[in-house]
Short mmCIF file of C-alpha atoms and ligand atoms in Angstrom, two decimals:
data_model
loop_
_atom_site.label_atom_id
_atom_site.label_comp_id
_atom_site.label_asym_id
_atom_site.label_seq_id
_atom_site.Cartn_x
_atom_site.Cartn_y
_atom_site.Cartn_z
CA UNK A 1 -14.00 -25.07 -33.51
CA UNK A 2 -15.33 -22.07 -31.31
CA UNK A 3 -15.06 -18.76 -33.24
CA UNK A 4 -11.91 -16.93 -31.87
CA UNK A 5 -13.34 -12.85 -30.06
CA UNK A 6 -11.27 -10.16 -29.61
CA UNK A 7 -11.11 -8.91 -25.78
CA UNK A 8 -10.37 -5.28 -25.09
CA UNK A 9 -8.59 -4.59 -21.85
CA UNK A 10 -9.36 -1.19 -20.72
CA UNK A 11 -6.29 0.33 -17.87
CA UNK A 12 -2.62 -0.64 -18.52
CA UNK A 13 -1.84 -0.41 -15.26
CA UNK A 14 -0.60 -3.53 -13.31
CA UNK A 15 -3.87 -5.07 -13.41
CA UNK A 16 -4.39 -4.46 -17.18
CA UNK A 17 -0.60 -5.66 -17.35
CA UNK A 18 -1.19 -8.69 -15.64
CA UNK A 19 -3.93 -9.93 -17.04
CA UNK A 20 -2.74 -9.31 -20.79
CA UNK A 21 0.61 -10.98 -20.23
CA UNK A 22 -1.00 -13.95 -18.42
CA UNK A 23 -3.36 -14.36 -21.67
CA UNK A 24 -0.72 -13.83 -24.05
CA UNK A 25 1.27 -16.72 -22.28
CA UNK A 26 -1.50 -19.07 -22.10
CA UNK A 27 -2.22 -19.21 -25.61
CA UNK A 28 -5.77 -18.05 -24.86
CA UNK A 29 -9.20 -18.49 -26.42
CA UNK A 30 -8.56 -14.61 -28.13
CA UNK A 31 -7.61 -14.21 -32.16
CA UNK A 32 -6.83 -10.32 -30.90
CA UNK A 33 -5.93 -8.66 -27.06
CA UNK A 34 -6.37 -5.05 -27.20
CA UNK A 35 -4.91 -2.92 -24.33
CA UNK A 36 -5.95 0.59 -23.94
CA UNK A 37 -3.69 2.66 -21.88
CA UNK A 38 -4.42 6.37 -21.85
CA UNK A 39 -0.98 7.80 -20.43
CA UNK A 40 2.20 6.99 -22.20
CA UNK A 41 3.60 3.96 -20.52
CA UNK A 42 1.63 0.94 -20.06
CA UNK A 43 2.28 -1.36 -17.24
CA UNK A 44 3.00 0.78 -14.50
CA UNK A 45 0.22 2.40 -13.72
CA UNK A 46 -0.31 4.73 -10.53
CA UNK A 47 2.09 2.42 -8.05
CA UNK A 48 5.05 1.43 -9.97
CA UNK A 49 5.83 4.71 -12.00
CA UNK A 50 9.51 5.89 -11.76
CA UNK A 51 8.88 9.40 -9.80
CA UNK A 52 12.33 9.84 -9.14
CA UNK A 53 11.70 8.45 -5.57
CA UNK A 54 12.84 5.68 -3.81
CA UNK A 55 9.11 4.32 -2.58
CA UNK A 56 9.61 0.55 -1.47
CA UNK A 57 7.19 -2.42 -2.28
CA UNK A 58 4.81 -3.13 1.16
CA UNK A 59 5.33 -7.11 -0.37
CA UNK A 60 8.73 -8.70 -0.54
CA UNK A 61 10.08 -10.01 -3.47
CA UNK A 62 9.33 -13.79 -3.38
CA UNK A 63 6.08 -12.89 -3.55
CA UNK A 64 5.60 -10.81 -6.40
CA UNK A 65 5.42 -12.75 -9.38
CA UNK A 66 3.66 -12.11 -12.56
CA UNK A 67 2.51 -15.31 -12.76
CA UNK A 68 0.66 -17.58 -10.28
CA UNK A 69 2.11 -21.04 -11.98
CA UNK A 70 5.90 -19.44 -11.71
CA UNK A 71 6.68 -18.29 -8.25
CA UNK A 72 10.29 -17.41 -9.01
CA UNK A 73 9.98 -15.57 -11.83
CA UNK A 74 10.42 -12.21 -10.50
CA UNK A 75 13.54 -13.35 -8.47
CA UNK A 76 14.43 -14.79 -11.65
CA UNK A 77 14.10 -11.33 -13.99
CA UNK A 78 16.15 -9.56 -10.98
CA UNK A 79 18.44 -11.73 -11.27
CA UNK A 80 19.10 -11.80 -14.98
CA UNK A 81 18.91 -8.07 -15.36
CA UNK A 82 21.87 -8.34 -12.13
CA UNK A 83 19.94 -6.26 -9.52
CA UNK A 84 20.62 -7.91 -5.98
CA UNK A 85 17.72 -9.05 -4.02
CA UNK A 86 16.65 -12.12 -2.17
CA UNK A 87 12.86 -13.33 -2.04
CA UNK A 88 12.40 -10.88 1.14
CA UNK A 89 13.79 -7.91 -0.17
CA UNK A 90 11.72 -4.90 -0.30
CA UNK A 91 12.36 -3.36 -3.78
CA UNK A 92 11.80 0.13 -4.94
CA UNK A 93 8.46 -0.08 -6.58
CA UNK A 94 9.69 1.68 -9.81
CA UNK A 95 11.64 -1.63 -10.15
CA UNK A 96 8.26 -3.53 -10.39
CA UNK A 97 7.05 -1.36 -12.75
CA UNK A 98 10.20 -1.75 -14.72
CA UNK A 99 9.61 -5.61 -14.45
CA UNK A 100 5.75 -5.51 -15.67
CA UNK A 101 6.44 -3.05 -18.47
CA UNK A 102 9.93 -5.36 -19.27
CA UNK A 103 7.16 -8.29 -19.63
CA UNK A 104 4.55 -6.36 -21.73
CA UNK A 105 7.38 -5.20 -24.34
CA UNK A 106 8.19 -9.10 -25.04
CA UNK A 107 4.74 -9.54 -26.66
CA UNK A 108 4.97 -6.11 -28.89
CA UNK A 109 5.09 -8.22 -31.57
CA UNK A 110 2.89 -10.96 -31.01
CA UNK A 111 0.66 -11.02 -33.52
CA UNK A 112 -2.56 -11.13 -31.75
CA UNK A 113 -1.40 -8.55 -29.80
CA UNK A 114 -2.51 -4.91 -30.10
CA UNK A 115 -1.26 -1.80 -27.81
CA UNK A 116 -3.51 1.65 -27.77
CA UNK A 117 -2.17 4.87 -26.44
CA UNK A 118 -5.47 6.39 -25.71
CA UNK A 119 -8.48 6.90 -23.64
CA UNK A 120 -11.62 5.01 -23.65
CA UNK A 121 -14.92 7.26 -23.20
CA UNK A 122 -17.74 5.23 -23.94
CA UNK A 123 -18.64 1.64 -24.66
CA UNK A 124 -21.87 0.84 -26.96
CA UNK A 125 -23.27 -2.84 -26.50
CA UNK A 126 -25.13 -4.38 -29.53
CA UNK A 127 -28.29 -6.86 -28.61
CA UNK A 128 -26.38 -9.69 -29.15
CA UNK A 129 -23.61 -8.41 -26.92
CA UNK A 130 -20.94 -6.78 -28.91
CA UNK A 131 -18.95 -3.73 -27.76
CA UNK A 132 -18.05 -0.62 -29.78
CA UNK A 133 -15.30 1.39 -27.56
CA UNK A 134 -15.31 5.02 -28.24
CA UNK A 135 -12.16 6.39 -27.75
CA UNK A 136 -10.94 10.36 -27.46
CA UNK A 137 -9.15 10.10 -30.44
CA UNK A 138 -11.84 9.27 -32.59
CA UNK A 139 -11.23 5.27 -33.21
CA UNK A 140 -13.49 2.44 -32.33
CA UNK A 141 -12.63 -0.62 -31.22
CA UNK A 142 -14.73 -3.47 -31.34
CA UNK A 143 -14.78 -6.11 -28.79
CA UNK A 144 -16.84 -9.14 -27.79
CA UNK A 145 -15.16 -9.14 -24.25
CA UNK A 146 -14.15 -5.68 -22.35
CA UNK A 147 -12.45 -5.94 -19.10
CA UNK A 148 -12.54 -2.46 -17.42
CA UNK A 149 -9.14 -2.15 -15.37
CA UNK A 150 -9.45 1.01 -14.60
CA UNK A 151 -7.61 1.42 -10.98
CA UNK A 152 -7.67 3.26 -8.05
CA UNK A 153 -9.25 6.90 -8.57
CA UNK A 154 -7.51 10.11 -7.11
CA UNK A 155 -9.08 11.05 -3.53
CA UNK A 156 -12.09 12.55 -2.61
CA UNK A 157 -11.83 16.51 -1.40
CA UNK A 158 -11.02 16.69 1.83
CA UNK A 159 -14.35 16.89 4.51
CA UNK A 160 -14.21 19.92 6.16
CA UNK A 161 -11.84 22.15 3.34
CA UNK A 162 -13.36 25.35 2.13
CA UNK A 163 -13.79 25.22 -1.69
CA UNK A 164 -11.74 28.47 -1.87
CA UNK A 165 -9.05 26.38 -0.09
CA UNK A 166 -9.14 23.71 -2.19
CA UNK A 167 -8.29 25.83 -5.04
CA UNK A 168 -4.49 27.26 -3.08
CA UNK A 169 -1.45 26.06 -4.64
CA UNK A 170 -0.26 25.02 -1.04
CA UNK A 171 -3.39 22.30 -0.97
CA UNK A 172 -2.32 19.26 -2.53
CA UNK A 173 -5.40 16.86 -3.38
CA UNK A 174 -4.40 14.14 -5.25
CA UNK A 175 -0.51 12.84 -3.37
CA UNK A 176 -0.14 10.50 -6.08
CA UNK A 177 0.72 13.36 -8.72
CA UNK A 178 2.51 15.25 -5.86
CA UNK A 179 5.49 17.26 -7.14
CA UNK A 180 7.07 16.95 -3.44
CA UNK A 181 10.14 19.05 -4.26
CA UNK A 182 8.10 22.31 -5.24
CA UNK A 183 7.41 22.27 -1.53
CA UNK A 184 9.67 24.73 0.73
CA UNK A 185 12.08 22.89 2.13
CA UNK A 186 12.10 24.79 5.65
CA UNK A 187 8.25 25.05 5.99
CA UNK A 188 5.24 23.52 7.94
CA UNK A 189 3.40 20.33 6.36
CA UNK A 190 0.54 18.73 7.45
CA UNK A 191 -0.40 15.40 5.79
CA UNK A 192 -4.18 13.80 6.67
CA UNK A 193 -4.33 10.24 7.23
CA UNK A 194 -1.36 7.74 8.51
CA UNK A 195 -1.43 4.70 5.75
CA UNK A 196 0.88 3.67 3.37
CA UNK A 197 0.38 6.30 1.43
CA UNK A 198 1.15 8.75 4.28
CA UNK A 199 4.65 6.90 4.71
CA UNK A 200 5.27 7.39 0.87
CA UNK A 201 4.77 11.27 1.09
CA UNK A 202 6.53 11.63 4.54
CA UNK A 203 9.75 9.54 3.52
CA UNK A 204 9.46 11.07 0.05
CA UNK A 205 9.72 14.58 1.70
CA UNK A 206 12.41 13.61 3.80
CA UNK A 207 14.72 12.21 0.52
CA UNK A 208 13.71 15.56 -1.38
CA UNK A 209 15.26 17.75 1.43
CA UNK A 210 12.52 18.38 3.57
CA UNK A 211 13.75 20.12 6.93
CA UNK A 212 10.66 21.51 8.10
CA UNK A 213 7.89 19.83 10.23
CA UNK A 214 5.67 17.02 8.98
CA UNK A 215 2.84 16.38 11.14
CA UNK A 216 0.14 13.19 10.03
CA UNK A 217 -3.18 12.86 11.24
CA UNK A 218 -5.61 10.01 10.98
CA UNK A 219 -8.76 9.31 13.33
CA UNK A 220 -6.89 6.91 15.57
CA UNK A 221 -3.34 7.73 15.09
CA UNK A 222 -1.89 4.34 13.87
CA UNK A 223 1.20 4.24 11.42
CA UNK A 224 1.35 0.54 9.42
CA UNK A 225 2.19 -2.28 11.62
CA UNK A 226 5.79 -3.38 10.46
CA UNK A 227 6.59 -6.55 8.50
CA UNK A 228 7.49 -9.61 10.72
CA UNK A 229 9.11 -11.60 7.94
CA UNK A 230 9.75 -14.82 10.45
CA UNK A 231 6.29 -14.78 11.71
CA UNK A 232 4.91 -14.43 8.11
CA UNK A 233 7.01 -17.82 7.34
CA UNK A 234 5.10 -19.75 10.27
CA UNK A 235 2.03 -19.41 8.16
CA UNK A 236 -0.84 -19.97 11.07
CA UNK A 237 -2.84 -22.74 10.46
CA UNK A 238 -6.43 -21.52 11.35
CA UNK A 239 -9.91 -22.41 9.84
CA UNK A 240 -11.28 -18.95 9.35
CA UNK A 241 -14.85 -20.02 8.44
CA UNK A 242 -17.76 -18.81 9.85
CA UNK A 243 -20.33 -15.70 10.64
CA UNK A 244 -18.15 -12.84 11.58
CA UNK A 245 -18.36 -13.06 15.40
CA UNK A 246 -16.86 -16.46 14.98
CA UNK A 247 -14.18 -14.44 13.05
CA UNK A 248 -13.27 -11.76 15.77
CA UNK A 249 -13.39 -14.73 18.58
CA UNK A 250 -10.88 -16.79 16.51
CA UNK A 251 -8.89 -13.83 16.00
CA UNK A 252 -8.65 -12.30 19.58
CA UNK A 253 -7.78 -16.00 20.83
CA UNK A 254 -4.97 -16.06 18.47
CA UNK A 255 -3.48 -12.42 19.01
CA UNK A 256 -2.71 -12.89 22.59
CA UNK A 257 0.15 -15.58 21.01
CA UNK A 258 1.44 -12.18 18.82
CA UNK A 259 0.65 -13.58 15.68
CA UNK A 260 0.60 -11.63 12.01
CA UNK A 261 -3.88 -12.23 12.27
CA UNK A 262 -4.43 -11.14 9.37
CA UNK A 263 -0.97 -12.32 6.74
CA UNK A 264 -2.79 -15.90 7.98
CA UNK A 265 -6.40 -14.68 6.87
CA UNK A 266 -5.30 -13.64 3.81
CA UNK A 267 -5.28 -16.59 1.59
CA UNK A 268 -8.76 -16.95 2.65
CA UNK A 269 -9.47 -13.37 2.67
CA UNK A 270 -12.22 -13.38 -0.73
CA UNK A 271 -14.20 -16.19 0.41
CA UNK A 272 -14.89 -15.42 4.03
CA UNK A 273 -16.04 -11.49 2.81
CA UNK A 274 -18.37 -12.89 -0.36
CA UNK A 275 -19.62 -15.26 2.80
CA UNK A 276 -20.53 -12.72 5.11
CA UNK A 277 -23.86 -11.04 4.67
CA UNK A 278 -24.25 -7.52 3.95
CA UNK A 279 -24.95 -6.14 7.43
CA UNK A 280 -21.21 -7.94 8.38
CA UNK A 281 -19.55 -6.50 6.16
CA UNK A 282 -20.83 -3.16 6.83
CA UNK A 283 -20.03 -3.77 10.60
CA UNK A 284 -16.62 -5.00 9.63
CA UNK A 285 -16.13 -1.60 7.78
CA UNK A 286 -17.31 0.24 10.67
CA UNK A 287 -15.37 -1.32 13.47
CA UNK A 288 -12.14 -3.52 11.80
CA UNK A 289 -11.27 -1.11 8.61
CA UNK A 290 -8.86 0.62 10.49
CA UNK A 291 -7.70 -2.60 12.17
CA UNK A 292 -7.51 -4.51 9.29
CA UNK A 293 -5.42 -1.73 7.41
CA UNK A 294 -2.52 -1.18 10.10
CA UNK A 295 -2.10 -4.87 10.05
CA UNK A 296 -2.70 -6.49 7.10
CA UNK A 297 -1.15 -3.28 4.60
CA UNK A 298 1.95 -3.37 6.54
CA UNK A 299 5.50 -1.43 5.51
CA UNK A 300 9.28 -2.46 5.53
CA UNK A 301 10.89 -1.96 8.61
CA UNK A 302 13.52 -0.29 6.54
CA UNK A 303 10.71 2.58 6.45
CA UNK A 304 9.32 2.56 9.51
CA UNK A 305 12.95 2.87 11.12
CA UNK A 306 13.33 6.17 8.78
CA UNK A 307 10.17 7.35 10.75
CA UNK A 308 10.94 6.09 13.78
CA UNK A 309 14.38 8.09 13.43
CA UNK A 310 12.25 11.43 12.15
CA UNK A 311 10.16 11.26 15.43
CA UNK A 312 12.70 10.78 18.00
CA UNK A 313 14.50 14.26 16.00
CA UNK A 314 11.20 15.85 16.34
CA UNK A 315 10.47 16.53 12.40
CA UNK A 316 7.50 14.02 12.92
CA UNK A 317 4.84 13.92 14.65
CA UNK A 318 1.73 11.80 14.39
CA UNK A 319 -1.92 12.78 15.72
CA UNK A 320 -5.23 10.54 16.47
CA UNK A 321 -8.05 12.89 16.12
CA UNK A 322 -11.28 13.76 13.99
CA UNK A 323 -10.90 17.08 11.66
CA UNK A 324 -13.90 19.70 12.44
CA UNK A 325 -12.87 22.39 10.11
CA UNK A 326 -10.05 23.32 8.16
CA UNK A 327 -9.26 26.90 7.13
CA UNK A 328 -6.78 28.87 4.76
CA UNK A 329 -4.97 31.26 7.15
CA UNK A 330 -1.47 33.13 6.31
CA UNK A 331 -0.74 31.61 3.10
CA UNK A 332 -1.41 28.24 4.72
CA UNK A 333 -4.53 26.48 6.72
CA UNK A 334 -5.73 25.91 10.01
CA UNK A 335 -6.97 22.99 10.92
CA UNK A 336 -9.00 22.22 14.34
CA UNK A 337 -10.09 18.34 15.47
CA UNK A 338 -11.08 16.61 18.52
CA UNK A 339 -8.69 14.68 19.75
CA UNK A 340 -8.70 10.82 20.04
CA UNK A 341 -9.62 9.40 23.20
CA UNK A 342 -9.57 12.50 24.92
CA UNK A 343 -11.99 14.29 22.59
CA UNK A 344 -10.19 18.00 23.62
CA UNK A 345 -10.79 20.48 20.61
CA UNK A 346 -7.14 20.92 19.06
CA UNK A 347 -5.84 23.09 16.64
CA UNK A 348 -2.70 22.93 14.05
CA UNK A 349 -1.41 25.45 11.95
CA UNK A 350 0.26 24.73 8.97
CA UNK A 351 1.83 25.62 5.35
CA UNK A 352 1.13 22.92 3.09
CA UNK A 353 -1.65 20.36 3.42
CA UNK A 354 -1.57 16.97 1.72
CA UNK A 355 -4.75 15.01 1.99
CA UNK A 356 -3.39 10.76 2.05
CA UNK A 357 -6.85 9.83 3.01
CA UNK A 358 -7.41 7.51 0.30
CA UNK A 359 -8.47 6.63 -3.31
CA UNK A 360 -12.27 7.58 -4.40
CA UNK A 361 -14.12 4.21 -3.88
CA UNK A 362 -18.10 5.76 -5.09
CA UNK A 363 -17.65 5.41 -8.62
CA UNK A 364 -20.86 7.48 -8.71
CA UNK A 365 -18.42 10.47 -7.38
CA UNK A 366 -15.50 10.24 -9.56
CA UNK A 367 -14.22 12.39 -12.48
CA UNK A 368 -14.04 9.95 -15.52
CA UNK A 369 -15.97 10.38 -18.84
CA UNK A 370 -15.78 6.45 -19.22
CA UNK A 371 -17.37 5.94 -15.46
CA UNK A 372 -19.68 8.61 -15.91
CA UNK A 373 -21.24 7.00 -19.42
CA UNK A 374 -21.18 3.46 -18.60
CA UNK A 375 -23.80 5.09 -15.46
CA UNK A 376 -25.35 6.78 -17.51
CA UNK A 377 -26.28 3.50 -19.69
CA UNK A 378 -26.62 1.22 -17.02
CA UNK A 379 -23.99 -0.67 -18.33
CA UNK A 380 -22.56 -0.42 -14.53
CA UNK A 381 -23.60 0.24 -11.38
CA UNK A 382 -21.85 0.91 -7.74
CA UNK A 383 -21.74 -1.75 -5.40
CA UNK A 384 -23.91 -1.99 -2.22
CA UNK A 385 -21.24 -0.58 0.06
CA UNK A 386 -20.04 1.59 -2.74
CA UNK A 387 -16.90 0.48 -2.68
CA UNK A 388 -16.39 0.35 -6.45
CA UNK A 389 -18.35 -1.95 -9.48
CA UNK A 390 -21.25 -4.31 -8.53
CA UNK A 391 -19.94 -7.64 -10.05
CA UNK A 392 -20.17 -12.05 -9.58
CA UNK A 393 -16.65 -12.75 -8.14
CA UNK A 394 -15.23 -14.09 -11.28
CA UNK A 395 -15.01 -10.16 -12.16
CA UNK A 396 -18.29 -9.71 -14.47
CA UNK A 397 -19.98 -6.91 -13.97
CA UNK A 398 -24.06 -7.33 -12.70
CA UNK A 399 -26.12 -5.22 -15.66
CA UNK A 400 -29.10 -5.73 -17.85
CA UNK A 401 -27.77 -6.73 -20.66
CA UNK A 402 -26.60 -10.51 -19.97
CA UNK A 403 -25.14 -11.05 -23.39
CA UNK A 404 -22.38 -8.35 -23.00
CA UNK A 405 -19.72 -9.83 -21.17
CA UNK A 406 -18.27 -7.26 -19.41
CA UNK A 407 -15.55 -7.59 -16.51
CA UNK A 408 -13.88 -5.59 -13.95
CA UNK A 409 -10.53 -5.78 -12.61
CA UNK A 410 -8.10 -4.74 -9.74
CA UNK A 411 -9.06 -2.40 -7.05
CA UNK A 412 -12.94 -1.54 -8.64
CA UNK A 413 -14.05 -5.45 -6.99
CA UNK A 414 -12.94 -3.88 -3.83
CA UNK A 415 -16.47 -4.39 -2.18
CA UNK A 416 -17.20 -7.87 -4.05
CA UNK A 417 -13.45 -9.81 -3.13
CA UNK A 418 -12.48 -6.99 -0.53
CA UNK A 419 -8.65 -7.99 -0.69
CA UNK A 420 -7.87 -7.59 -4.64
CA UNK A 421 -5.98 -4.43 -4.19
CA UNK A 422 -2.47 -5.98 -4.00
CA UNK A 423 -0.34 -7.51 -6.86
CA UNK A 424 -0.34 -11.42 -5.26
CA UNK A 425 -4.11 -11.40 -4.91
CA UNK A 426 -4.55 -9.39 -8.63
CA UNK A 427 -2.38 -11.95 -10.06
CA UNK A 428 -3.88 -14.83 -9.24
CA UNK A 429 -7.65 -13.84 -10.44
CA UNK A 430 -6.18 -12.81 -13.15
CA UNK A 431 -4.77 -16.41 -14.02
CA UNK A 432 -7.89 -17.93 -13.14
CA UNK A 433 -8.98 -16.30 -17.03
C1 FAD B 501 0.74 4.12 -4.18
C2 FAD B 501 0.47 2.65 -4.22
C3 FAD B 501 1.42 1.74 -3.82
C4 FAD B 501 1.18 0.36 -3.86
N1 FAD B 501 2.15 -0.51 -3.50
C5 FAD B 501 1.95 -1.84 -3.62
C6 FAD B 501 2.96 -2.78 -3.31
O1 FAD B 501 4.04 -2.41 -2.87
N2 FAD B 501 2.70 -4.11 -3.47
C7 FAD B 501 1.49 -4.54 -3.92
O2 FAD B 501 1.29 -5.75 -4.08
N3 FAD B 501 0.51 -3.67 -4.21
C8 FAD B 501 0.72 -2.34 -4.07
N4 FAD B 501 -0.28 -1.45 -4.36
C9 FAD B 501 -1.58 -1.98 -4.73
C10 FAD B 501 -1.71 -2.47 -6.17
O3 FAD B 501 -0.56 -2.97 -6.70
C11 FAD B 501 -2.33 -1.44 -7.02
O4 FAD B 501 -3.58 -1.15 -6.51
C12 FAD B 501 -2.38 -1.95 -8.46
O5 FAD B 501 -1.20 -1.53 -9.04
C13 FAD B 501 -3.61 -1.53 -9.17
O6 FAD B 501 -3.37 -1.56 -10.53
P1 FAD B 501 -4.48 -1.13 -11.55
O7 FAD B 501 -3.95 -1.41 -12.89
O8 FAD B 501 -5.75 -1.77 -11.16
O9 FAD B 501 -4.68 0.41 -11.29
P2 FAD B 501 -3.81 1.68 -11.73
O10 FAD B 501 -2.39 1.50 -11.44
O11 FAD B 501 -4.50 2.86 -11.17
O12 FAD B 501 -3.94 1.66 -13.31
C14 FAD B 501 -5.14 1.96 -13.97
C15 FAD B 501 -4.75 2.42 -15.36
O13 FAD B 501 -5.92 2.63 -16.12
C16 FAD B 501 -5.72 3.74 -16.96
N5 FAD B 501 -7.06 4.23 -17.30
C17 FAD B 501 -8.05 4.61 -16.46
N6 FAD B 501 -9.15 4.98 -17.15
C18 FAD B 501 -8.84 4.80 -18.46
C19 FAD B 501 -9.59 5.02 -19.67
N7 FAD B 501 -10.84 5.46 -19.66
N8 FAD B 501 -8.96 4.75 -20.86
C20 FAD B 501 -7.66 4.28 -20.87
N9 FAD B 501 -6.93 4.08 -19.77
C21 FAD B 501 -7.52 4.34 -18.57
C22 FAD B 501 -4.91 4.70 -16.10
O14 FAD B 501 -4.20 5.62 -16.89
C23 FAD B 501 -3.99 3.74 -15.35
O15 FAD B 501 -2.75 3.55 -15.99
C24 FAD B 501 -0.06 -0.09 -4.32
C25 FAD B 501 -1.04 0.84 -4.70
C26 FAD B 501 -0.79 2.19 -4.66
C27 FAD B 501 -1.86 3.16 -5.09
#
């Protein structure tokens, strides 16, 4: 019989989550699962924490299972802990975290289970392939597999923002950790970018009182596309292979008839992006990104008619343009751009500033002891579009040392899967083992 290893899963965020619970279910090939969670809840994560607001899911119900072999079992948890939903509900998201961290308390005393509250810093790797985990604490763990699930990082500075400005307690970097009621109800707040994240902070202002103006900005403009639940049913039926011409010609044919492109791509999303070449997916970054994020990351129409309601009152308004400068002036900032389309230099004034532009994807950028040492050893490496950890698609990360069997999780295989940001697609790598 094969000698039983102990895998360490660093992140307890939904990723982490996932892929703990789906090995604790399958009776895996592990004598001991270690999870290593440095804030005080595991299974949330950044997402699905309870921050007192009322964010929806962007995925309905029926689809967000914690298990790839049990499609129902979500509907089935809602419905035994009596909260009303149907499979295309949009839930609050703090209800999915309350699911995932429901499913990680049912193993607390499995006995090959073990739960850390604390943060990994380093990892050693022994010649023949062993970790040692350092952690802040002082403890080591040791490990023959680690699996770094270490999430989305907080957002890059905003281009353009004096460091002096970046330091003003009206400047509010990282809208994740945003304490949205400290902001003056009656005053000015600009918010840069126009995703999902954007619609979170906007409709999050809104339930915490908010009366002044919001204003969001983003290069072209574009709020989320809205979900078309009956068109996502019809499921189109299209062979997606090919170079990435092929791609764009299949799609344009197809979006004359008003289909959801790219809910039909998305089963197929992974292996038509590790297909294309390098030079594709760089032009697919450069001219579909933005395309590809309005339509695929789409929100609830319950949202968007909340917008919809705060433009037409005139508390919202939404800009395309490209940000020059920004400056503090008054207490506040003043930010000039060149309009899109009709590239005329603009300015806007404003009292707070949120920046919703997006996690940190260059891990060679990003504020983590753990990141920076694992560099530092070469025990990782960014990926060629810097988009998060060079890896093989099955997760393990490309190093030097081919005994150590190290794997990455979740949104860090961003430029090796491209689509393995969202729970459905997390899920079901994760149950692949
Ligand atoms: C705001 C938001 C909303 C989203 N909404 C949806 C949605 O509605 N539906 C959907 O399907 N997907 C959604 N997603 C996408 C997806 O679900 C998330 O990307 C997913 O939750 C990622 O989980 P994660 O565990 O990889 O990352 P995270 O949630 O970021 O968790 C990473 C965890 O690792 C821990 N950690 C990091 N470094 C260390 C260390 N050195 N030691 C110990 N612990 C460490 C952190 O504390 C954190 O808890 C959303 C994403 C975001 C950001």
């Amino acid at each position: 019989m094969a000698e039983k290893k102990t895998i360490a899963i660093i992140g307890g965020g939904a990723s982490g989550t996932l892929l703990a619970i789906n090995l604790l279910e399958s009776n895996s090939e592990f004598s001991t699962i270690v999870l290593i969670e440095k804030s005080n809840e595991a299974g949330r994560g950044l997402a699905f924490q309870d921050n007192g607001h009322d964010y929806l899911l962007n995925v309905v119900a029926g689809k967000m299972s914690a298990y790839s072999d049990k499609p129902s079992h979500f509907l089935d948890w809602l419905s035994e802990n009596k909260i009303p939903a149907t499979e295309n509900t949009f839930l609050p998201r703090r209800i999915y975290g309350q699911y995932l961290s429901a499913l990680l308390n049912e193993f607390k005393n499995h006995s090959v289970f073990v739960r850390i509250k604390d943060e990994a810093l380093d990892i050693a790797v022994s010649e023949n392939g062993d970790f040692e985990i350092k952690l802040r604490l002082g403890k080591s763990i040791n490990a023959q597999k680690v699996v770094l699930a270490l999430g989305n990082c907080p957002p890059p500075q905003l281009r353009g923002l004096a460091p002096i400005s970046q330091q003003s307690e009206n400047y509010i970097n990282d809208p994740w950790k945003a304490n949205l009621s400290a902001i003056s109800k009656d005053k000015t707040v600009l918010i840069i970018g126009t995703g999902l994240t954007a619609v979170d902070i906007v409709l999050g202002l809104k339930q915490s009182g908010h009366t002044g103006k919001i204003t969001c900005l983003s290069t072209h403009g574009h709020l989320p596309l809205v979900h078309n639940l009956n068109q996502e049913a019809a499921q189109l039926n299209i062979d997606w292979k090919g170079t990435l011409s092929a791609i764009i010609s299949t799609a344009k044919a197809n979006l004359k008839s008003g289909n959801e492109i790219m809910s039909s791509i998305r089963p197929q999303s992974q292996e038509i992006w590790i297909g294309f070449s390098l030079e594709e997916k760089k032009r697919f970054l450069r001219h579909l990104k933005h395309l590809w994020a309005t339509d695929r990351h789409r929100m609830p129409k319950e949202s968007s008619d909340k917008l919809n309601s705060m433009i037409q009152e005139g508390q919202l308004t939404v800009l395309g343009g490209k940000i020059d400068s920004i400056n503090s002036k008054n207490n506040g900032f003043e930010l000039s751009y060149t309009q899109y389309k009709s590239s005329e230099l603009k300015t806007i004034a404003c009292d707070y500033l949120i920046n919703c532009t997006g996690p940190e994807s260059n891990i060679e950028r990003v504020d983590s002891v753990l990141i920076h040492n694992l560099l530092k050893k070469d025990l990782i490496k960014a990926d060629e579009l810097k988009l998060g950890i060079d890896a093989y698609p099955n997760g393990k990360v490309k190093n030097e040392f081919p005994a150590a069997e190290l794997y990455a999780v979740g949104p860090m295989l961003r430029g090796i899967l491209w689509e393995i940001t969202a729970i459905p697609e997390i899920r079901d790598f994760v149950s692949k083992g």
